[in-house]
Short mmCIF file of C-alpha atoms in Angstrom, two decimals:
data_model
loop_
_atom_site.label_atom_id
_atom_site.label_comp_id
_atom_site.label_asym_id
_atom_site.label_seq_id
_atom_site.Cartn_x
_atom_site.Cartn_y
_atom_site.Cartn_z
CA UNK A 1114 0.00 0.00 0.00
CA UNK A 1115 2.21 2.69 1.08
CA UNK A 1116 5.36 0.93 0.69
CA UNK A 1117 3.94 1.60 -3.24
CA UNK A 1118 2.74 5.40 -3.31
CA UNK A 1119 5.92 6.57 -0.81
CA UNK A 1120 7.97 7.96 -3.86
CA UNK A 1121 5.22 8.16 -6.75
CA UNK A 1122 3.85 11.03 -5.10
CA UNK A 1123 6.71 13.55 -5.29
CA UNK A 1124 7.01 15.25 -8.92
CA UNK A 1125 10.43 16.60 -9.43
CA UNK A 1126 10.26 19.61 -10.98
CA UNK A 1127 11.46 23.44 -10.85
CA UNK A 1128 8.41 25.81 -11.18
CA UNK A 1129 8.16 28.65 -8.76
CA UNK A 1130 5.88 26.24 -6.54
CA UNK A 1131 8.49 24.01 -6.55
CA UNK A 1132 10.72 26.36 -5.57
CA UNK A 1133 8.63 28.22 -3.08
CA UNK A 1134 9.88 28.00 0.88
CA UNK A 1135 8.51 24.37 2.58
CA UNK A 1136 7.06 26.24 5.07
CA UNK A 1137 5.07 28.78 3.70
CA UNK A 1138 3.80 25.84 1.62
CA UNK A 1139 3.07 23.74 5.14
CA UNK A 1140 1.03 26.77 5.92
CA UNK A 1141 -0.31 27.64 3.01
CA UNK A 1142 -2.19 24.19 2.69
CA UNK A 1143 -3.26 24.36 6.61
CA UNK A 1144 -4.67 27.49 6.34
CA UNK A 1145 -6.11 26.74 3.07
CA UNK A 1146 -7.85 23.40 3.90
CA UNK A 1147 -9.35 25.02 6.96
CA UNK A 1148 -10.82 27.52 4.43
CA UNK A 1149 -12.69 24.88 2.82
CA UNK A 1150 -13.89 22.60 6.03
CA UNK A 1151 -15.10 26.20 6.97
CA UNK A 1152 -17.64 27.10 4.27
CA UNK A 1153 -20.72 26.25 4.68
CA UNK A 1154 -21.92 22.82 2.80
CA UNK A 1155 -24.65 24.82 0.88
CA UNK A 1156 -22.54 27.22 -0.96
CA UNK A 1157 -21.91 25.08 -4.05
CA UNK A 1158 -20.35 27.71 -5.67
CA UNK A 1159 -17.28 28.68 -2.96
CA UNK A 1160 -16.25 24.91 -3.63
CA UNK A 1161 -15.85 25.07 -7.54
CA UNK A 1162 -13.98 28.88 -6.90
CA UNK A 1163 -11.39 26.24 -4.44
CA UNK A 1164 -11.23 24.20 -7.15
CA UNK A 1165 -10.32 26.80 -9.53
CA UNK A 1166 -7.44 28.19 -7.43
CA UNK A 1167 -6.25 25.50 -6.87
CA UNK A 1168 -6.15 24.64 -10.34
CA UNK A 1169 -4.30 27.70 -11.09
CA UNK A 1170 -1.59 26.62 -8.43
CA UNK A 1171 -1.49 23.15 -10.56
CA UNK A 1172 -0.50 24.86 -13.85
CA UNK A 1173 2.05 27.34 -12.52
CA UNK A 1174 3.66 23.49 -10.71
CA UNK A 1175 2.86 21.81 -13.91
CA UNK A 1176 1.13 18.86 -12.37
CA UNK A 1177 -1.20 17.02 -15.00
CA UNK A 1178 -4.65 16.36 -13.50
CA UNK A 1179 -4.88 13.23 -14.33
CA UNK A 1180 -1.37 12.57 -12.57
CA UNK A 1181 -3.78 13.89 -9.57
CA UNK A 1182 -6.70 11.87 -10.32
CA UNK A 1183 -4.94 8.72 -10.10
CA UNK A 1184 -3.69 9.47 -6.51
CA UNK A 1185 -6.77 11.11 -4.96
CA UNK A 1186 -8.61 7.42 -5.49
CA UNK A 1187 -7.39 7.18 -1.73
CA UNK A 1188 -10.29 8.83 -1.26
CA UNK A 1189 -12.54 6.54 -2.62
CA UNK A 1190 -13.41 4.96 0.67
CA UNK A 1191 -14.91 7.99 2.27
CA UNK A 1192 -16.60 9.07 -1.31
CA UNK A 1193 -18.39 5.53 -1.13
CA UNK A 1194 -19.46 6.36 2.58
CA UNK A 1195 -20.63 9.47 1.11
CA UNK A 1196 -22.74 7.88 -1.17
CA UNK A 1197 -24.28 6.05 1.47
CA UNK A 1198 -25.47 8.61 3.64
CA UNK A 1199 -28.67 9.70 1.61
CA UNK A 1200 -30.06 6.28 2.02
CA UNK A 1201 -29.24 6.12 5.86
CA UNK A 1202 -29.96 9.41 7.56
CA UNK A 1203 -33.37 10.48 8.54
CA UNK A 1204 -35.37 13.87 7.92
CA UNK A 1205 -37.79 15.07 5.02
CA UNK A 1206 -36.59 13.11 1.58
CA UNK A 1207 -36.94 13.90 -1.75
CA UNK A 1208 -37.66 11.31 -4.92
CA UNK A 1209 -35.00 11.06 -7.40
CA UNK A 1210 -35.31 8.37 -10.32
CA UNK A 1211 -37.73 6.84 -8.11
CA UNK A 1212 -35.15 6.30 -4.83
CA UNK A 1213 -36.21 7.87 -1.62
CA UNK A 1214 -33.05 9.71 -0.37
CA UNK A 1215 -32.91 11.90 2.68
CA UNK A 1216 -32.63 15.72 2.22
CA UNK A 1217 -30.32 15.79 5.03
CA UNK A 1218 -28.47 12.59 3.77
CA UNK A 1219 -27.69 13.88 0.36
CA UNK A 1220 -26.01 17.30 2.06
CA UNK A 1221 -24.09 15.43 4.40
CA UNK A 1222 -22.74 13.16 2.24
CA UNK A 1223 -22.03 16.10 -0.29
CA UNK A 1224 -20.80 17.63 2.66
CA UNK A 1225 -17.47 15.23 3.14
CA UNK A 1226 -16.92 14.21 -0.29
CA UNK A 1227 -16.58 17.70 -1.30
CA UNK A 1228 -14.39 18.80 1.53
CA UNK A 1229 -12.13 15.43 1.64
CA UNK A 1230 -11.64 15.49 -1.95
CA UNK A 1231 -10.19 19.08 -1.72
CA UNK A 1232 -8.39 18.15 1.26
CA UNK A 1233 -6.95 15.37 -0.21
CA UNK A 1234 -6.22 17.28 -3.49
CA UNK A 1235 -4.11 20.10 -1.46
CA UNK A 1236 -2.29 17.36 0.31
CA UNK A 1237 -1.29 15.88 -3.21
CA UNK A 1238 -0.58 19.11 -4.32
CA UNK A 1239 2.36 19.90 -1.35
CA UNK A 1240 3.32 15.85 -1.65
CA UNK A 1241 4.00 16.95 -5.08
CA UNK A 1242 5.88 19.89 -5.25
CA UNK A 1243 7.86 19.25 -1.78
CA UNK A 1244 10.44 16.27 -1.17
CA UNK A 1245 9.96 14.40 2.52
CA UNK A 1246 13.29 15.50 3.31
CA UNK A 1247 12.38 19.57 2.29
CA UNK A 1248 8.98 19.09 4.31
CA UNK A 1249 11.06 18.34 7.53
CA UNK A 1250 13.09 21.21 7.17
CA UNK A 1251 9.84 23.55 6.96
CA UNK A 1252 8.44 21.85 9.98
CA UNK A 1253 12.08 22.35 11.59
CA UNK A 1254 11.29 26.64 10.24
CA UNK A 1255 8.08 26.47 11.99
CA UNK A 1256 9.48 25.49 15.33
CA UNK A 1257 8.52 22.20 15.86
CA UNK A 1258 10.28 20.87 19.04
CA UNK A 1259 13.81 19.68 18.07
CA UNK A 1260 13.01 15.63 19.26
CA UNK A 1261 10.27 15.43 17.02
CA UNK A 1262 12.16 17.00 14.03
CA UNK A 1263 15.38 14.46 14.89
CA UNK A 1264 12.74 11.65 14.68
CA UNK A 1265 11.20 12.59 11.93
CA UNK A 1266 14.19 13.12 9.68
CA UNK A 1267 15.41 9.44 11.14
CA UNK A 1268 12.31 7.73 10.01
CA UNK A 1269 12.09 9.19 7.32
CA UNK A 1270 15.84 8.49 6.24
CA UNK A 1271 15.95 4.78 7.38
CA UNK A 1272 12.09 3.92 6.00
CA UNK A 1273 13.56 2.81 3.07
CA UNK A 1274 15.98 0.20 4.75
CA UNK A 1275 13.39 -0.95 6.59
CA UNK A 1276 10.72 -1.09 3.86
CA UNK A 1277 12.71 -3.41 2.11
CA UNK A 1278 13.81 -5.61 4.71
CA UNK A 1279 10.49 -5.98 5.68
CA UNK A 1280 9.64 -7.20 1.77
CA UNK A 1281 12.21 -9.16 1.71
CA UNK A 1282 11.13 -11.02 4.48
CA UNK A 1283 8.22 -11.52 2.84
CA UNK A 1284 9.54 -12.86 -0.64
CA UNK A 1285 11.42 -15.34 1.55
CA UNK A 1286 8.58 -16.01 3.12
CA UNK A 1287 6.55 -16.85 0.21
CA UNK A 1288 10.01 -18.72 -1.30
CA UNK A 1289 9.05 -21.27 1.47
CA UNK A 1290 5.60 -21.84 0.52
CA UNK A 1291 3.68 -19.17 2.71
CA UNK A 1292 0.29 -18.51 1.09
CA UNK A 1293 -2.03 -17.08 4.12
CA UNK A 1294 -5.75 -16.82 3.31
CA UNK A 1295 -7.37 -16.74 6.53
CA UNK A 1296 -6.33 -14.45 9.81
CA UNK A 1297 -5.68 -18.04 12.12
CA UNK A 1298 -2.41 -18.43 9.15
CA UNK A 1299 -0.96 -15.38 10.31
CA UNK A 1300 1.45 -16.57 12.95
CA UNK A 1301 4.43 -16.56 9.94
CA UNK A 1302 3.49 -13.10 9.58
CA UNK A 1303 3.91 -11.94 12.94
CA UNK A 1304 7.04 -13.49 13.78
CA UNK A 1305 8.71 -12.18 10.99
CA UNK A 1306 7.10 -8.75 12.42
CA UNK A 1307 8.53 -9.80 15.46
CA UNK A 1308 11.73 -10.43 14.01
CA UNK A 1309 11.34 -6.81 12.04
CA UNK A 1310 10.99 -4.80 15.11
CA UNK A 1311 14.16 -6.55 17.00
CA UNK A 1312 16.12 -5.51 13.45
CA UNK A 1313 15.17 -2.15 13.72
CA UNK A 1314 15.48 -1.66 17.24
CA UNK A 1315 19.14 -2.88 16.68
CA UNK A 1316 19.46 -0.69 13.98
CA UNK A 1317 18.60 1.91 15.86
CA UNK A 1318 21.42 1.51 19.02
CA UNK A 1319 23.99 0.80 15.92
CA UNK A 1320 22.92 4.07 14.10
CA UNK A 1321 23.17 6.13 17.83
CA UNK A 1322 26.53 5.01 17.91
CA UNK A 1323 27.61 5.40 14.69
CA UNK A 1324 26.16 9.55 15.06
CA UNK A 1325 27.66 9.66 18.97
CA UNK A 1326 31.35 8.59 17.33
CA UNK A 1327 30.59 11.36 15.07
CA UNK A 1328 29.76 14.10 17.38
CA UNK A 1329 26.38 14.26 17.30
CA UNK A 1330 25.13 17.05 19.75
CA UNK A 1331 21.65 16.01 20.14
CA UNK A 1332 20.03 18.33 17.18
CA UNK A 1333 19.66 17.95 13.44
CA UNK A 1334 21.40 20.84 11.86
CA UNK A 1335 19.00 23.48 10.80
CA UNK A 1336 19.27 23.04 6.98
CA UNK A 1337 16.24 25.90 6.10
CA UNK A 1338 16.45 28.76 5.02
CA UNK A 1339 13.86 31.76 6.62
CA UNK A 1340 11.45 33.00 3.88
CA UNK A 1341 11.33 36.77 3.18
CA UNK A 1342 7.99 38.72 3.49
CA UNK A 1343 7.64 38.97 -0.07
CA UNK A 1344 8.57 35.01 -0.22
CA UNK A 1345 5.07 34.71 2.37
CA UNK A 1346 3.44 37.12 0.73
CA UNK A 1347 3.47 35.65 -2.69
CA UNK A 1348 3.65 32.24 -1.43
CA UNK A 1349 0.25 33.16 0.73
CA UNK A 1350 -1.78 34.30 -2.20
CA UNK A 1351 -3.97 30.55 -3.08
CA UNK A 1352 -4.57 30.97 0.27
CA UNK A 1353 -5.78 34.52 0.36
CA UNK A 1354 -8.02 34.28 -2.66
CA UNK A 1355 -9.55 31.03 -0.45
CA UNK A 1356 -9.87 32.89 2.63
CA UNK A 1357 -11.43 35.59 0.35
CA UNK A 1358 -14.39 33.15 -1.14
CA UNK A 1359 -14.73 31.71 2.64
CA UNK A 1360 -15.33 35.58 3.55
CA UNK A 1361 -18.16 35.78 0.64
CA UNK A 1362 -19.34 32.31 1.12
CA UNK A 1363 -20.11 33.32 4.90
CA UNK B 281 -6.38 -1.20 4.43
CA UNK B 282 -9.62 -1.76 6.57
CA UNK B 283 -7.57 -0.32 9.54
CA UNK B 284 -6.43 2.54 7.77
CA UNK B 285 -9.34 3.38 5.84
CA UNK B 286 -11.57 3.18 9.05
CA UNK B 287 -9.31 5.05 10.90
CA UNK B 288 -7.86 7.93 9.16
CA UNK B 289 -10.32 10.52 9.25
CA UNK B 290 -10.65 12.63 5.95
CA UNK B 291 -11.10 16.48 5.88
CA UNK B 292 -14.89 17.78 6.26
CA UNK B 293 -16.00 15.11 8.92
CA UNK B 294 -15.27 17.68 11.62
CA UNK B 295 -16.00 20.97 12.01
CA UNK B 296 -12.97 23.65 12.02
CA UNK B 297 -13.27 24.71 15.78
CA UNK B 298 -13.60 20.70 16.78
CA UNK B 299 -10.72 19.72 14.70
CA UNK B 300 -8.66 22.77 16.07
CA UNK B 301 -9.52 21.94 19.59
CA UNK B 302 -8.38 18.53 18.97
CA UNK B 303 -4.79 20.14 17.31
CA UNK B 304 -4.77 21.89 21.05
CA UNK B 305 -5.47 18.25 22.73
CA UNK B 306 -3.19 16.42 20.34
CA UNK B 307 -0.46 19.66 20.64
CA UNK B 308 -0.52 18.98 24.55
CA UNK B 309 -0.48 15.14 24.80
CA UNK B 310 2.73 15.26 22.37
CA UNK B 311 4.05 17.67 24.77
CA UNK B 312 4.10 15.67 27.55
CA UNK B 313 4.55 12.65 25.95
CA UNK B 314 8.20 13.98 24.18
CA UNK B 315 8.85 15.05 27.63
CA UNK B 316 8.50 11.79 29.38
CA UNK B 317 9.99 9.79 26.16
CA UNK B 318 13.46 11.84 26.91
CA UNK B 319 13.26 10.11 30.67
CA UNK B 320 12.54 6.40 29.33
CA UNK B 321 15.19 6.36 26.95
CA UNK B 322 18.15 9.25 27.49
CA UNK B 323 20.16 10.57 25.17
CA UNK B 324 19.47 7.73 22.52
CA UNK B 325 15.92 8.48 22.48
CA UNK B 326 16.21 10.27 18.93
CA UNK B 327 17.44 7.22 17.01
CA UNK B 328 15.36 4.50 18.60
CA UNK B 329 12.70 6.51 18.13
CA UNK B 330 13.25 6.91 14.88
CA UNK B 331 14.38 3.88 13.75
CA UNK B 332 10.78 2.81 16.21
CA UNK B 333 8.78 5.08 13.77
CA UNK B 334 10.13 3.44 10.52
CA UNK B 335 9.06 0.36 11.67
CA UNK B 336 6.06 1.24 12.43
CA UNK B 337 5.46 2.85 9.31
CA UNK B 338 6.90 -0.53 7.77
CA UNK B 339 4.56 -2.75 9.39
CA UNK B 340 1.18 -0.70 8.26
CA UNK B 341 2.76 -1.43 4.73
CA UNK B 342 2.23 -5.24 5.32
CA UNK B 343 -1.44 -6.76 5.01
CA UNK B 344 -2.49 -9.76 6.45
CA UNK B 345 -5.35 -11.67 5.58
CA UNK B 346 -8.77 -11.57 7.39
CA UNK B 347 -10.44 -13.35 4.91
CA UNK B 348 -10.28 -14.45 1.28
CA UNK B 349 -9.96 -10.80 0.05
CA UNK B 350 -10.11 -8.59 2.68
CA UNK B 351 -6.85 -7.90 4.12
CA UNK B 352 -5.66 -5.35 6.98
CA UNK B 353 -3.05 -3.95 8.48
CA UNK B 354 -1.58 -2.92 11.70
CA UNK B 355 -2.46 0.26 14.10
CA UNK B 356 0.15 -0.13 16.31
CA UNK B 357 -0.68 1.62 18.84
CA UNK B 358 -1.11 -0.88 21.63
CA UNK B 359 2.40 -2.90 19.82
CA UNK B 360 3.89 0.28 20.48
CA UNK B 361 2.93 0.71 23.81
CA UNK B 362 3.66 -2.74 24.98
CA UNK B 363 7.08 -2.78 23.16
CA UNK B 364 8.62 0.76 23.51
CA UNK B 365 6.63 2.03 26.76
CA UNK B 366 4.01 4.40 25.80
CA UNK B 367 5.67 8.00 26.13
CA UNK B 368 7.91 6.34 22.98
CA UNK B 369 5.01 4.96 21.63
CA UNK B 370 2.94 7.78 21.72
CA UNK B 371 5.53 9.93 19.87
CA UNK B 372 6.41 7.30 17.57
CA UNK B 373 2.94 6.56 15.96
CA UNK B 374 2.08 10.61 15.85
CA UNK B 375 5.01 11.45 14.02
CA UNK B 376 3.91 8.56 11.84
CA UNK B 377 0.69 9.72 11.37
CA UNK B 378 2.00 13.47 10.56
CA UNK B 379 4.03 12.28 8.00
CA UNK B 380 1.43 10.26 6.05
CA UNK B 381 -1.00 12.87 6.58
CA UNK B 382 2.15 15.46 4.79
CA UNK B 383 4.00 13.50 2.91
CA UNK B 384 1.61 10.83 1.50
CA UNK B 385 -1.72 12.43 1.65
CA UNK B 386 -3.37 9.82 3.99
CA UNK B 387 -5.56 11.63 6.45
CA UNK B 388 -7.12 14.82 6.30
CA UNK B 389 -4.61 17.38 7.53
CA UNK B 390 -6.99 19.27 9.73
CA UNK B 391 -8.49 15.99 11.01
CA UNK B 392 -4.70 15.86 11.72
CA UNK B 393 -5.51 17.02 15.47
CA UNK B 394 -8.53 14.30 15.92
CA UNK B 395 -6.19 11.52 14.23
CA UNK B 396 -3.46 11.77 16.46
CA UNK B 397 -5.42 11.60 19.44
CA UNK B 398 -7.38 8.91 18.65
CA UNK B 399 -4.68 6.48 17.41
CA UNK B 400 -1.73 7.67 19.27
CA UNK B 401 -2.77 9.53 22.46
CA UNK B 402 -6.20 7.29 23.19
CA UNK B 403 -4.66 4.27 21.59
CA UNK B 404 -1.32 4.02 23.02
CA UNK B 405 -3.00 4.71 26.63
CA UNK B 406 -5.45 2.37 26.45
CA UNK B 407 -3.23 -0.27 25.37
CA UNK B 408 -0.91 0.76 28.24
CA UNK B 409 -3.23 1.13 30.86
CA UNK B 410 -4.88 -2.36 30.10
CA UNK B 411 -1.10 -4.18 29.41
CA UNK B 412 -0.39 -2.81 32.61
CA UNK B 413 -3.68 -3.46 34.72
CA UNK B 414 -3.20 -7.20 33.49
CA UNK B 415 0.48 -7.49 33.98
CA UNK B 416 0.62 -9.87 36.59
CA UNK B 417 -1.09 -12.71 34.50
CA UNK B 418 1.82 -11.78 31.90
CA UNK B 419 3.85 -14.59 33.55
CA UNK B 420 5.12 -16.92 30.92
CA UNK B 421 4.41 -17.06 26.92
CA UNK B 422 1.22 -18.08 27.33
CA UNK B 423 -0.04 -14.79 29.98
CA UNK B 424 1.54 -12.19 27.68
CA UNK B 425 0.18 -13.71 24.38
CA UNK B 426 -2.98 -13.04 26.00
CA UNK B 427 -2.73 -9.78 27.41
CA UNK B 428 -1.28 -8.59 24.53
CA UNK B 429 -4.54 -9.60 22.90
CA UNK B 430 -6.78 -7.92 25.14
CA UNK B 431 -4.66 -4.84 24.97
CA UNK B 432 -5.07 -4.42 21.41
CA UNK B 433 -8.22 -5.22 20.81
CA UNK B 434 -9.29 -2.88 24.02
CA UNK B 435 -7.10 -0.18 22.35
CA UNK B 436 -8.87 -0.68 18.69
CA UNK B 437 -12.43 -0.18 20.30
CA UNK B 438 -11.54 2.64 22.92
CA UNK B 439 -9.67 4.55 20.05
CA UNK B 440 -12.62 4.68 18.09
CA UNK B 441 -14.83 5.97 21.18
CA UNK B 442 -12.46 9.00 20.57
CA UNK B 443 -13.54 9.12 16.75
CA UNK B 444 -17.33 8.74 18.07
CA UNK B 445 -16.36 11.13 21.16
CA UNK B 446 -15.17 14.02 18.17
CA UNK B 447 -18.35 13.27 15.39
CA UNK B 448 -20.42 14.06 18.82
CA UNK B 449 -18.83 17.33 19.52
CA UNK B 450 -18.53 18.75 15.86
CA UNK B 451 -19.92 16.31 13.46
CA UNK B 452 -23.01 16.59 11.21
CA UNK B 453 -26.10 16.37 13.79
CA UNK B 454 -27.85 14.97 11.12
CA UNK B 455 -27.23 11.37 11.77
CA UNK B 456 -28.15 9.64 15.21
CA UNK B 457 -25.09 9.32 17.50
CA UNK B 458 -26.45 5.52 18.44
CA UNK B 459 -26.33 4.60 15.33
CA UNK B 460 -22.72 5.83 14.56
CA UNK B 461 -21.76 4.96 17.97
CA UNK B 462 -22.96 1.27 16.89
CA UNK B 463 -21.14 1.14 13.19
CA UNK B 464 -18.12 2.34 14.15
CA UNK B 465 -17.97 0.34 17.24
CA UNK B 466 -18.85 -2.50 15.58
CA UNK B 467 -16.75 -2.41 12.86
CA UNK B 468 -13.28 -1.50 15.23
CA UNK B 469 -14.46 -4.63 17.02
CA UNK B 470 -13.72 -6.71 14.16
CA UNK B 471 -10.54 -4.72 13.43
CA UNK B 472 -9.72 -5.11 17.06
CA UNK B 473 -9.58 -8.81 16.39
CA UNK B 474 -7.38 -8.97 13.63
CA UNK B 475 -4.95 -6.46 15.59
CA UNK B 476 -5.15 -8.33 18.84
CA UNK B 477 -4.02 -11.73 16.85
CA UNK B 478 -1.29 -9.69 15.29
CA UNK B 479 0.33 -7.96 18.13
CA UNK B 480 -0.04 -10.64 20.43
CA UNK B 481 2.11 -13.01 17.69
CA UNK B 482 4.82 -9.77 17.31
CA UNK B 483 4.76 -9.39 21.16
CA UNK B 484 5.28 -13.03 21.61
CA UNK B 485 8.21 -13.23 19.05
CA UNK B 486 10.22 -10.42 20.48
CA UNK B 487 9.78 -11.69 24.04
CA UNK B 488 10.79 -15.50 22.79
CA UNK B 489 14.21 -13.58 21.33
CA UNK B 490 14.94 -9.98 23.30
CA UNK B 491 12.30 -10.23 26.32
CA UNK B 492 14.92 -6.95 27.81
CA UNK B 493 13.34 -5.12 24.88
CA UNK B 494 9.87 -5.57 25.72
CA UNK B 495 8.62 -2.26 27.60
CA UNK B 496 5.85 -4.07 29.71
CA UNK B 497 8.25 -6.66 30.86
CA UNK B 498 10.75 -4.41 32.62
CA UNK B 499 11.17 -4.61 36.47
CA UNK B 500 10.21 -8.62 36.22
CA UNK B 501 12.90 -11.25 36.30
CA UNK B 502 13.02 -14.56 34.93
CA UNK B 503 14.04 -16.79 37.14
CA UNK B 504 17.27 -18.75 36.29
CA UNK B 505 16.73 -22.03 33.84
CA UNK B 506 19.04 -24.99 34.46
CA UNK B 507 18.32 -27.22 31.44
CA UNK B 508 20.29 -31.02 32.01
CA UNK B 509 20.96 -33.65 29.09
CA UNK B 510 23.34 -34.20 26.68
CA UNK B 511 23.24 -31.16 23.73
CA UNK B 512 21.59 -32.66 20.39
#
């Protein structure tokens, strides 16, 4: 699952979004996907005016939609539970091609498959345009305590080893005949879980050495740069024009 | 994928001042719990943790089989607790769950808040709280198999109390709260299962190989085994 997506969802590229500072970006997308979860569901218009900005931010990055489409299906799950509201809630209904669906049913479920698709759309959008490594560092600009930055940058860093030691397990695994089909044939499975988190834990006391013998102080270096005013103000502007339609739509 | 998908709350479910409030209670609880994590594990906290984290991250990457064709994968939360202590554990699966929320686009980034308190502040207490409550039958393979069971599954249920606890405060008042109450419930108690068989297995294999690493086990010695015969 993620072991898949965890590097298809970063576009290299060098547009001015690319460019722009990680954490005006991390706050750009906050700000802006509170914007949307704050506009009232009936205002079908506000949501198509999101869309549009932050289609305009997709051509400036060059991202093809339907490079988008393709990764916003992780949505699906919550679209279907959408879909499923209008026949479960209560309330006055209304008839459409002869189905009974709630009024109330049809808004909610309107309601969160408008606002998680966008919300899911401005995630892909920063996944896109910012590497893991670049997203740290804007975290690290925003003051997020130093511990949780050091972590962060170490998971992110070793994920890979351990991705792949975990599938290897598994090929070797399945080398030996292991075809689980029912959740009582999982015991192979958790062992070599088992067995995953003693690597890793190893790993772990072997990599704190390895940084102690190289004088590590107990901090990342800060490898950021602080954005300018005119870097937040330009950077900020998506986000303005959203914060404008949420002042309209309200 | 029925774990995560169950789980990870999308944007829009909340309202903006419940899924702030729940940054504030998330913001807090990772205060506290980076705080204590520094005590449990000194000045190699950073690394383990780290290294902790990837695994973590690893092991929601691998499905297991509930039945032909449905397939899940791990939480965590109570395997964290019950292997790294829960201050670790805490930290460990939020940083996990900011990065797939950033990084990978899993999880609504201002359900952020409500995420991380369900799954790691809720979930990695629970866990804890029951692991610990029913240490003393934890003697032996058998006793911690269990309680790491019990512990997970607990954790599963409790942790989505905090998802029904949120769509009370700021969710659509549109739909009943019994009957979410009783879907979501219902459906973490099946997830529950399927966790609770999986981290009781893990726990069981790391305590078979490393028992010093297991976090619940610390403080309890095993007695001394003298083992006679002639080596095979």
């Amino acid at each position: 699952m993620s072991a898949v997506h965890a590097h298809l969802l970063h576009r290299p590229g060098n547009t001015p979004v690319h460019r722009l500072a990680p954490q005006v970006k991390v706050v750009a997308a906050v700000t802006g996907v509170l914007c949307v979860v704050a506009t009232p569901r009936e205002r079908f218009w506000a949501f198509g005016l999101y869309l549009a900005v932050l289609a305009g931010v997709w051509v400036i990055a060059r991202i093809p939609p339907g490079w988008l489409a393709a990764r916003a299906l992780i949505e699906v799950p919550f679209v279907v539970l959408a879909l499923a509201f209008p026949f479960l809630a209560g309330g006055p209904t209304v008839e459409f091609l002869g189905l009974r669906l709630s009024e109330h049913g049809l808004l909610s479920g309107w309601n969160i498959a408008v606002k998680g698709t966008l919300g899911v759309l401005v995630s892909l959008t920063l996944a896109a345009t910012t590497t893991p490594g670049e997203l740290i560092v804007g975290l690290q600009r925003l003051r997020v305590p130093t511990m949780v930055i050091t972590i962060a940058t170490l998971m992110l860093r070793y994920l890979d080893v351990i991705a792949a030691e975990a599938r290897r397990m598994r090929i070797a695994r399945i080398c030996r005949g292991h075809d689980p089909r029912f959740l009582w044939q999982v015991g192979a499975t958790a062992r070599g879980i088992g067995t995953l988190f003693i690597r890793s834990y190893e790993r772990g006391e072997r990599v704190h050495l390895a940084m102690v013998s190289r004088g590590w102080t107990g901090a990342m270096p800060d490898q950021g740069q602080p954005a300018g005013r005119r870097t937040w103000l330009v950077g900020l502007i998506p986000t303005a024009l959203a914060a404008i339609v949420l002042g309209i739509a309200l | 994928m029925t774990g995560s998908v169950a789980m990870h709350m999308s944007d829009g479910l909340l309202n903006p001042t419940t899924s702030l409030l729940f940054v504030g209670v998330a913001v807090v609880g990772l205060a506290v719990a980076t705080a204590k994590a520094r005590g449990d594990l000194d000045d190699r906290t950073a690394p383990l943790a780290g290294l902790v984290a990837a695994f973590l991250f690893a092991t929601q990457m691998l499905n297991f089989p509930v039945l032909p064709g449905v397939s899940g994968h791990l939480l965590g939360g109570a395997l964290a607790a019950i292997l790294v202590g829960p201050w670790v554990g805490a930290l460990c699966v939020s940083i996990v769950l900011v990065v797939q929320a950033l990084v990978f686009a899993d999880g609504g980034v201002t359900a952020l808040g409500a995420n991380v308190t369900n799954m790691a502040l809720i979930g990695t207490a629970t866990g804890f709280l029951v692991a610990t409550a029913l240490k003393r039958f934890a003697t032996g393979k058998v006793g911690l198999v269990v309680v790491a069971f019990v512990a997970a599954l607990v954790n599963t249920v409790v942790a989505s109390l905090g998802f029904v606890l949120e769509f009370a405060i700021g969710g659509d008042p549109a739909f009943s709260l019994g009957a979410v109450t009783a879907t979501v419930v219902g459906v973490h108690c099946l997830i529950g299962i399927g966790e609770g068989v999986i981290t009781a297995l893990t726990v069981g294999a790391v305590a078979a190989v490393r028992p010093d690493l297991v976090y619940l086990l610390r403080g309890t010695t095993r007695p001394l085994e003298l083992r006679e015969g002639t080596p095979a």
